Tab-separated table of C-alpha atoms and ligand atoms in Angstrom:
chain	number	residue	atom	x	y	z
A	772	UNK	CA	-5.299	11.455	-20.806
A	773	UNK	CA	-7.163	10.469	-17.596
A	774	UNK	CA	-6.023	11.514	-14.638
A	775	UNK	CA	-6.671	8.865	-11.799
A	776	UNK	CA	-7.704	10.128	-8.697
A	777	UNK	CA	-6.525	8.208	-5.757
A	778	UNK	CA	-7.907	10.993	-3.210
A	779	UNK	CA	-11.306	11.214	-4.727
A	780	UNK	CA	-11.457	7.554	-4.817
A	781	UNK	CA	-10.000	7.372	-1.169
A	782	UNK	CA	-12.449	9.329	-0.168
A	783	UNK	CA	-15.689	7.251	-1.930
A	784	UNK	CA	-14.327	3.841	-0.347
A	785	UNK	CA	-14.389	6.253	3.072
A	786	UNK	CA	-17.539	7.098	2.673
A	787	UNK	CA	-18.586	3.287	1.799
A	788	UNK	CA	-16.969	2.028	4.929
A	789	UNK	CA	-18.508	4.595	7.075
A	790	UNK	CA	-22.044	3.708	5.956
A	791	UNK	CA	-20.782	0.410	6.860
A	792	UNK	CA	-19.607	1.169	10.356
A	793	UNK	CA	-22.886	2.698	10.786
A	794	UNK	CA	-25.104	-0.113	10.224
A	795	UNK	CA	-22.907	-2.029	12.144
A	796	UNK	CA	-23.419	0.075	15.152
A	797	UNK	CA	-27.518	0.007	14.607
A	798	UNK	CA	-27.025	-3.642	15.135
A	799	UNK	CA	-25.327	-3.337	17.939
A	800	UNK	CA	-21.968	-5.158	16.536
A	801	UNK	CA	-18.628	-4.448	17.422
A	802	UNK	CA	-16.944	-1.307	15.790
A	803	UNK	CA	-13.726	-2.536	14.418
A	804	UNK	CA	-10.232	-1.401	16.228
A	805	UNK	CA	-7.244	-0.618	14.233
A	806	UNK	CA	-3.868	-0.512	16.661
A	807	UNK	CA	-0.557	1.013	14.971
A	808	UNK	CA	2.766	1.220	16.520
A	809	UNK	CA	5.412	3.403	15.655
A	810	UNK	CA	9.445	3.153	16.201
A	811	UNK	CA	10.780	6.275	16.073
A	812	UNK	CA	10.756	9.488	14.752
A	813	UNK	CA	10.916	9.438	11.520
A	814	UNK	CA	9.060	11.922	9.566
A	815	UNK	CA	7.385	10.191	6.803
A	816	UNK	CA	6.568	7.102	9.170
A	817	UNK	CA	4.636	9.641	11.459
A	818	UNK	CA	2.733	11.260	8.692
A	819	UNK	CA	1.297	7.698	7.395
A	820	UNK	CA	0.888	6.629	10.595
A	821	UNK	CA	-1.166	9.993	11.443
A	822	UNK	CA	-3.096	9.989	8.542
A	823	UNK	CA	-4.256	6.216	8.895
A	824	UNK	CA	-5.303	7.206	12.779
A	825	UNK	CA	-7.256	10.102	10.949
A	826	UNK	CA	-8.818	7.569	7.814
A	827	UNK	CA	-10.253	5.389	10.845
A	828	UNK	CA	-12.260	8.588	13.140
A	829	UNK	CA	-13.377	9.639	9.682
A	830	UNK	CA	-14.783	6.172	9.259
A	831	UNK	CA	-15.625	5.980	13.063
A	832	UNK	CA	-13.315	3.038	13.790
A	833	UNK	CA	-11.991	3.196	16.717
A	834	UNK	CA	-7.600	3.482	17.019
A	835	UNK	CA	-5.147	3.303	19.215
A	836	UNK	CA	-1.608	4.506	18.309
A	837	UNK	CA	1.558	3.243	20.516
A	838	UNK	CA	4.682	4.736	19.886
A	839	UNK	CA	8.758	3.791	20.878
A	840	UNK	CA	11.704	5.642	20.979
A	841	UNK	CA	14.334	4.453	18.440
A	842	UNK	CA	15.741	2.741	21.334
A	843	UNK	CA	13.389	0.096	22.072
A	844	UNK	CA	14.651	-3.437	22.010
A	845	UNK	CA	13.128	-6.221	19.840
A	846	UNK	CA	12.023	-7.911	23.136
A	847	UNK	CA	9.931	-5.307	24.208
A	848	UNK	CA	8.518	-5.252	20.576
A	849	UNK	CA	7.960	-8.761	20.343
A	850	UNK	CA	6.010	-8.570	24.238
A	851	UNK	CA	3.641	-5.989	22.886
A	852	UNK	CA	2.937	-7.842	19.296
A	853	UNK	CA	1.829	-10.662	21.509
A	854	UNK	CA	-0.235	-8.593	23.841
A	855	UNK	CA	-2.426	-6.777	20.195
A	856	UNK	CA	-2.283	-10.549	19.306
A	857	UNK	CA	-4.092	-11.312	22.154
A	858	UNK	CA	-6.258	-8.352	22.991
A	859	UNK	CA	-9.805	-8.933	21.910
A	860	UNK	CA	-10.558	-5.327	21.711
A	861	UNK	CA	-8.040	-5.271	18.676
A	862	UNK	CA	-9.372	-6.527	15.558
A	863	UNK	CA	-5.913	-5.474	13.702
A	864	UNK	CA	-3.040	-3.685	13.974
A	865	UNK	CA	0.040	-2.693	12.052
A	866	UNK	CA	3.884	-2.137	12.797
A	867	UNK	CA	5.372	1.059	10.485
A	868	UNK	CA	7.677	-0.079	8.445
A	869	UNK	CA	10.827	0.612	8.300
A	870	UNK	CA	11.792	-0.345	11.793
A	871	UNK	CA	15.392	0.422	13.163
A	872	UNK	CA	18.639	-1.490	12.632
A	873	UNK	CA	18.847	-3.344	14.948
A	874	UNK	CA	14.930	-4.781	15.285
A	875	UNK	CA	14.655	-7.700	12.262
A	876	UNK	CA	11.643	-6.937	10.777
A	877	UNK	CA	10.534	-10.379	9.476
A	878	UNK	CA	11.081	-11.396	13.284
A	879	UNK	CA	8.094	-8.932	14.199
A	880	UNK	CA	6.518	-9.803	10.699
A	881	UNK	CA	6.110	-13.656	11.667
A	882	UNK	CA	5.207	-12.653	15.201
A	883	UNK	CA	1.763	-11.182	14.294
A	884	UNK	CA	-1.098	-13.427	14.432
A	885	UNK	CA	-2.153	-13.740	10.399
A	886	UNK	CA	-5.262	-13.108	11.403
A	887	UNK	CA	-4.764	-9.648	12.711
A	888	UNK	CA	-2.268	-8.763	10.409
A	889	UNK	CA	-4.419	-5.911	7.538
A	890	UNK	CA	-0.830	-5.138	6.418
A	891	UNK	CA	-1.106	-8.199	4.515
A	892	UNK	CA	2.700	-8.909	4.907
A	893	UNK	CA	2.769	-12.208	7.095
A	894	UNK	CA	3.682	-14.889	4.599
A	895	UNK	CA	-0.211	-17.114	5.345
A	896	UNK	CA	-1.330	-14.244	3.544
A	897	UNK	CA	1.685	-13.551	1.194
A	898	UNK	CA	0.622	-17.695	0.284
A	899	UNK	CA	-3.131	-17.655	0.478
A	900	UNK	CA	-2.609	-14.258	-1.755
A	901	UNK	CA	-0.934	-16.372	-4.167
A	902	UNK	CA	-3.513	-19.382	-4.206
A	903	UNK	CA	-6.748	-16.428	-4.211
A	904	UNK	CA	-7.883	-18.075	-1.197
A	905	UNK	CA	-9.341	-14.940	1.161
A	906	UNK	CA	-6.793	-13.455	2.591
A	907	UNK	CA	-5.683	-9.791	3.941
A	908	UNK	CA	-4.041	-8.118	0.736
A	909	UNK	CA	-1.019	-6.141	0.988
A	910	UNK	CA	-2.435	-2.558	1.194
A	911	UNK	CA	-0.115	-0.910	-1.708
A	912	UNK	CA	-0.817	-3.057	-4.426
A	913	UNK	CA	-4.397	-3.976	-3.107
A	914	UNK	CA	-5.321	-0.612	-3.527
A	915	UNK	CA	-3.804	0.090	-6.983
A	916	UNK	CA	-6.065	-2.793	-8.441
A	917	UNK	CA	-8.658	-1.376	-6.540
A	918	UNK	CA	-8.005	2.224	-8.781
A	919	UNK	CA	-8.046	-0.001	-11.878
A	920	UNK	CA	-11.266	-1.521	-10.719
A	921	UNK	CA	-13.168	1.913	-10.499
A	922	UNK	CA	-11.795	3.450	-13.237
A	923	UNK	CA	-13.036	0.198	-14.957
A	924	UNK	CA	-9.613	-0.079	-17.122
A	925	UNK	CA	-9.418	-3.530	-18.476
A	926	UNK	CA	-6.262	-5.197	-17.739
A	927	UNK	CA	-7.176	-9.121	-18.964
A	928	UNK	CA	-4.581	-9.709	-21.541
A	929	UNK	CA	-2.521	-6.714	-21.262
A	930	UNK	CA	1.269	-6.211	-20.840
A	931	UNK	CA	2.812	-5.301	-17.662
A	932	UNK	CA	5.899	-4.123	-16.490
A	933	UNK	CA	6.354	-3.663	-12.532
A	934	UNK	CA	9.287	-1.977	-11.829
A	935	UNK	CA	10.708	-2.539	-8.242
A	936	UNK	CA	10.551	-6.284	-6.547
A	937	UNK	CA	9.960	-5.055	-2.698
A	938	UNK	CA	8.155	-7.794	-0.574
A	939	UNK	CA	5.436	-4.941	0.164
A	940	UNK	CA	4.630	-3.451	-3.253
A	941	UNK	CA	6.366	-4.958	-6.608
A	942	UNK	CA	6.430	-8.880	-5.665
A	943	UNK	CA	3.242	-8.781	-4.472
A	944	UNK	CA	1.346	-6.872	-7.114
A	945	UNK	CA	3.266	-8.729	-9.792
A	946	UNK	CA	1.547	-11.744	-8.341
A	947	UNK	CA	-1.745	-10.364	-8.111
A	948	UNK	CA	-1.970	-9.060	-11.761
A	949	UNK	CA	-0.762	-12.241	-13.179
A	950	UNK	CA	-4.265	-14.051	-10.916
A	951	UNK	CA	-6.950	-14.806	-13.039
A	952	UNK	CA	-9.398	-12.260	-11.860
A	953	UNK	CA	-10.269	-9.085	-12.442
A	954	UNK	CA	-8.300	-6.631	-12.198
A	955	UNK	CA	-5.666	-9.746	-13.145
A	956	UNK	CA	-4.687	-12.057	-16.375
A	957	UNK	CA	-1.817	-9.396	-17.185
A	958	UNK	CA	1.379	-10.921	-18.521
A	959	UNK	CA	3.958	-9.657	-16.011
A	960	UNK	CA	7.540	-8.696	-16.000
A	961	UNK	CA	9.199	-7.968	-12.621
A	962	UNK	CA	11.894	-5.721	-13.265
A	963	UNK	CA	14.969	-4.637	-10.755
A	964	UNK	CA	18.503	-3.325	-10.272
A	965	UNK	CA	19.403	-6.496	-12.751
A	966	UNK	CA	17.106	-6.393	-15.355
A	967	UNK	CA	18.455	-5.513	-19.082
A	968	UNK	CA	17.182	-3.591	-21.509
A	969	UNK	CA	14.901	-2.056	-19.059
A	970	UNK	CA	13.620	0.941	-20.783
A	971	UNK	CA	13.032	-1.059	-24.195
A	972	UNK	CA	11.317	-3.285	-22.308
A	973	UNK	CA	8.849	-0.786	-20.237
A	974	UNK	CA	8.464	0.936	-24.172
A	975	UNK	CA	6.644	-2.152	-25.036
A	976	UNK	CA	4.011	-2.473	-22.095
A	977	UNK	CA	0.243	-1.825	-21.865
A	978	UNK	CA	0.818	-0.850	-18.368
A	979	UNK	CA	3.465	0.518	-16.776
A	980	UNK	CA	4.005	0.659	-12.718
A	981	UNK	CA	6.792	2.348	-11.238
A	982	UNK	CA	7.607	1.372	-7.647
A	983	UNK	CA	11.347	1.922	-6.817
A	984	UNK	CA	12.124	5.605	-5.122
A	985	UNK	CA	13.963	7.357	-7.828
A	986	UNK	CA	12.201	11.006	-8.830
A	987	UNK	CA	11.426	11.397	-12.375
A	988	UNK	CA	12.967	7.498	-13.918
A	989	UNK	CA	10.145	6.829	-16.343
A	990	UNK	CA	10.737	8.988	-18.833
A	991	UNK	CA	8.772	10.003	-21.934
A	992	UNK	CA	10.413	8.035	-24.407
A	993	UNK	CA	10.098	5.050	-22.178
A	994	UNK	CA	5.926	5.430	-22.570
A	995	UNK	CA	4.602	4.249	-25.282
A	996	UNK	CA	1.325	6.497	-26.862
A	997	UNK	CA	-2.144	5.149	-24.687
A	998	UNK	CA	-0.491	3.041	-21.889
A	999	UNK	CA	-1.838	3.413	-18.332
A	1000	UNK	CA	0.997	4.585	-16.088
A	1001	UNK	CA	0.482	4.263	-12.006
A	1002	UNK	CA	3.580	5.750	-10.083
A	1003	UNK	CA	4.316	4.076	-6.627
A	1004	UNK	CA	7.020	6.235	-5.774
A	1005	UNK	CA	7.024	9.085	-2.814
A	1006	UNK	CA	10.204	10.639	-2.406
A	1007	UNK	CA	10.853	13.482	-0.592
A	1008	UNK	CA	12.745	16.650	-2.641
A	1009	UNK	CA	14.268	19.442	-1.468
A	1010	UNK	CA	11.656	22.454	-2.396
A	1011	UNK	CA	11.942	25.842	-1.165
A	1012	UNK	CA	8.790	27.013	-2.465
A	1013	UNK	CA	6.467	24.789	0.083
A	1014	UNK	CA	6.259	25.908	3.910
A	1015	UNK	CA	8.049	22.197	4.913
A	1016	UNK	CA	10.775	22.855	2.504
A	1017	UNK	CA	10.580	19.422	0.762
A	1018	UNK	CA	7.764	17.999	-2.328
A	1019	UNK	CA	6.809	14.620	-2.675
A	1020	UNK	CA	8.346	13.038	-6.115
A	1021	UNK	CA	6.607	10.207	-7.926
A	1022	UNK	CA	9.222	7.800	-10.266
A	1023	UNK	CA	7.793	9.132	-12.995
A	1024	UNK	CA	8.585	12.403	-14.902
A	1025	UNK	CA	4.771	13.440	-14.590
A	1026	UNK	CA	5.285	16.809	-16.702
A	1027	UNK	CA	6.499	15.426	-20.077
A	1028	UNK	CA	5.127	11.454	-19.700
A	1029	UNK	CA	0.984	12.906	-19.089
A	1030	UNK	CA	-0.119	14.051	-22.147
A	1031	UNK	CA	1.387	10.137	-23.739
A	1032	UNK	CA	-0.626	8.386	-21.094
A	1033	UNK	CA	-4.458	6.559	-21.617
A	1034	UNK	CA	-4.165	7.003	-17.495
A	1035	UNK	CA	-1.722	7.948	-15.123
A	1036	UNK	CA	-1.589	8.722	-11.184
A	1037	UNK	CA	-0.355	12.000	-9.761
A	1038	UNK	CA	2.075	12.026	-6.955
A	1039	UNK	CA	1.142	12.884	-4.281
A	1040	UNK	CA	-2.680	12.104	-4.720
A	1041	UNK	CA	-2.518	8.672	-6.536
A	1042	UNK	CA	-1.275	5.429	-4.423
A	1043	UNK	CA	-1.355	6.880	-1.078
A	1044	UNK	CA	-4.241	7.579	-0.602
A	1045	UNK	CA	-5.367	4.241	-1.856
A	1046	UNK	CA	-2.939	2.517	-0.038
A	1047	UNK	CA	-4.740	3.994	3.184
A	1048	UNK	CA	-8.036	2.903	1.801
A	1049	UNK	CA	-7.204	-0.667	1.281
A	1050	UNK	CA	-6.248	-0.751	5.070
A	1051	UNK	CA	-9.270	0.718	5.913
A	1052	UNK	CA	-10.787	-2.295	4.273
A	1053	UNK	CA	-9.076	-4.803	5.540
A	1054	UNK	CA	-9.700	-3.255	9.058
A	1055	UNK	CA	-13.504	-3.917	8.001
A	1056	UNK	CA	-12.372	-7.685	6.627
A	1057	UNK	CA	-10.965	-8.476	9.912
A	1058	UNK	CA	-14.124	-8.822	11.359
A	1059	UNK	CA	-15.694	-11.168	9.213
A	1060	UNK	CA	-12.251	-13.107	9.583
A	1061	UNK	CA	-12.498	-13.092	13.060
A	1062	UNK	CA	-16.495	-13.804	12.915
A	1063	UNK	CA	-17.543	-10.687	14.829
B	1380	NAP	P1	12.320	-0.575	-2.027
B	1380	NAP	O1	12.351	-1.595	-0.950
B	1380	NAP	O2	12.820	0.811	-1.743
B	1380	NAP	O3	13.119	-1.200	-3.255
B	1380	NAP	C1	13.330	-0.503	-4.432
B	1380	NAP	C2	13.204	-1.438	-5.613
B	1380	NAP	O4	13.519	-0.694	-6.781
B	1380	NAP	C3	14.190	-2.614	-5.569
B	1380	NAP	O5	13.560	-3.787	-6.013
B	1380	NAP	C4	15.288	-2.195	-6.538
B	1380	NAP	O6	15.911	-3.268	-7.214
B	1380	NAP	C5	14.503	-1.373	-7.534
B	1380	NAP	N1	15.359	-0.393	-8.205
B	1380	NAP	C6	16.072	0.619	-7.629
B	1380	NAP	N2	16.735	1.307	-8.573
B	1380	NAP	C7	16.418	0.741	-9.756
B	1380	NAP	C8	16.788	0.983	-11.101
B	1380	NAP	N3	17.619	1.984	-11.418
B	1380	NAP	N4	16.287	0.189	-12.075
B	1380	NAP	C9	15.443	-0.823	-11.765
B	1380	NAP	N5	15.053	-1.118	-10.513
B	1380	NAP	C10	15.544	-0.351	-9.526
B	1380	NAP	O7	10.856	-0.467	-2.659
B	1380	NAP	P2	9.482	0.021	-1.978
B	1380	NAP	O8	9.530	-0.109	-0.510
B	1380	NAP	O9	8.418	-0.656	-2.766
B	1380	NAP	O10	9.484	1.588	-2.302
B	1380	NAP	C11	9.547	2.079	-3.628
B	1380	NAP	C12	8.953	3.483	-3.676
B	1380	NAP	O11	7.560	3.386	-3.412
B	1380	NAP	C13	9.502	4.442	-2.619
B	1380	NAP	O12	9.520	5.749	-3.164
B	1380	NAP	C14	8.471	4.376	-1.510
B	1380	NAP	O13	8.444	5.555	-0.726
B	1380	NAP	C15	7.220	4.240	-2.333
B	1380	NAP	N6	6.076	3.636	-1.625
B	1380	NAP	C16	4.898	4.294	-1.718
B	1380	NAP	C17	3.772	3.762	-1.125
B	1380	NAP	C18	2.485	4.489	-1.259
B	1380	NAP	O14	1.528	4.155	-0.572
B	1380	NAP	N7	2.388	5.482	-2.135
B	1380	NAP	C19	3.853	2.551	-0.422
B	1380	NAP	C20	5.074	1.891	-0.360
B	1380	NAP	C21	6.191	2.429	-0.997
B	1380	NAP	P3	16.811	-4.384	-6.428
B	1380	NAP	O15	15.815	-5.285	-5.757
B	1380	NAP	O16	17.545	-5.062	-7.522
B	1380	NAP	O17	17.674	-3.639	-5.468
């Protein structure tokens, strides 16, 4: 078993990008300027949000983070995606996910300019995903192929089973591992609350990718021996042994489903950190995009 090792991977894209940034400033080009905005309090949403402010000064891009109270209306929302649509200074910027109640998220979704958007989530580059014409890539599953990539595990051909159809993570990724290119030609199945005969079904695939929020679900005898197993799902668990009180729990049962595994990702220090990458590199995309 191989473990793959989204921080130390993380962490060579980082240093790629910085060497990047570098050059860029010899030549006197503009630095590229990520802009995040935060509803809330929420604890989870503060510590991505934090740690993508800290990916970009390790890089040297420059940041800006803007934060709301719960309260804010959708109006006030909407007035400041317009105002990071237009602000030259910002190259692109994201809105944390999940927003409150009462703010409809695809509202603010459609409301940021495509070409700013390094979420990946507006549907021009949902669409232009789906055709592989360039496009920012949804920063989950973008950086999951981007693990297979380095760990050069060949996918063409295989078997897949994505389990979990959110717009951010399994529709996406099921789509861009059914492309023909590489990481890609997978046969897919997108699996959900519905699907039947789900665990005889994940038993038969090459690769198996867990992305639904439920600690421990793939279990051993749903592996079968030498399939590649990536686990999307961060969940926070009661722990008394940590400081915070709380672990992060991946959707897979890591302890008994490791030693079945070709390759498998650790939670925590598989898809997040990769996931923070890819933005990172579509922060870098958005200037070429945007011809600067
Ligand atoms: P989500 O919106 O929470 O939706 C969950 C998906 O799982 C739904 O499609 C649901 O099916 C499916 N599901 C739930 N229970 C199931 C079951 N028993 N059998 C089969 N399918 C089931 O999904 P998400 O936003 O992608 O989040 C999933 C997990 O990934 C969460 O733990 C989240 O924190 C984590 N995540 C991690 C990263 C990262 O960077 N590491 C990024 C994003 C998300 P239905 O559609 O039928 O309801």
């Amino acid at each position: 078993m191989q473990l793959l090792d989204g921080k130390a991977t993380s962490q060579q894209i980082k240093d790629e990008l910085h060497v990047s940034v570098q050059s860029r400033k010899e030549s006197g080009k503009k630095i590229p300027h990520l802009a995040a905005v935060l509803v809330g309090n929420d604890g989870g949403s503060l510590t991505y949000v934090n740690a993508k402010v800290k990916a970009c000064e390790q890089i040297g891009f420059e940041s800006s983070l803007i934060q709301y109270d719960d309260n804010v209306s959708e109006e006030e929302l909407l007035a400041k995606i317009i105002e990071l649509n237009n602000d030259d200074e910002v190259d692109g910027f994201i809105v944390q996910l999940p927003l409150p109640e009462h703010i409809d998220e695809l509202k603010i979704t459609m409301a940021i300019d495509p070409i700013k958007d390094v979420d990946g989530f507006h549907p021009e580059n949902l669409g232009k995903m789906m055709l592989n014409l360039p496009a920012f890539l949804p920063a989950t599953p973008a950086g999951i192929l981007e693990l297979i990539k380095r760990n050069n595990i060949d996918t063409s051909g295989k078997d897949c089973v994505v389990i979990g159809r959110s717009n951010i993570v399994g529709m996406p990724l099921s789509i861009m591992l059914s492309r023909n290119t590489n990481p890609g030609n997978c046969t897919v199945t997108l699996m959900h609350s519905r699907t039947k005969d789900l665990k005889q079904k994940v038993r038969e695939a090459d690769i198996i990718i867990a992305a639904i929020g439920r600690p421990g679900f793939v279990t051993e005898d749903m592996v079968k021996e030498g399939a590649v197993v990536i686990d999307v799902g961060t969940t926070r668990v009661v722990d008394e042994s940590k400081k915070n009180g709380w672990a992060l729990k991946g959707d897979v049962d890591f302890e008994n489903v490791a030693s079945k595994c070709s390759y498998i990702t650790p939670v925590p220090g598989g898809v997040g950190p990769m996931t923070i990458a890819s933005l990172m590199i579509n922060t870098l995309k958005s200037m070429d995009l945007r011809n600067k």
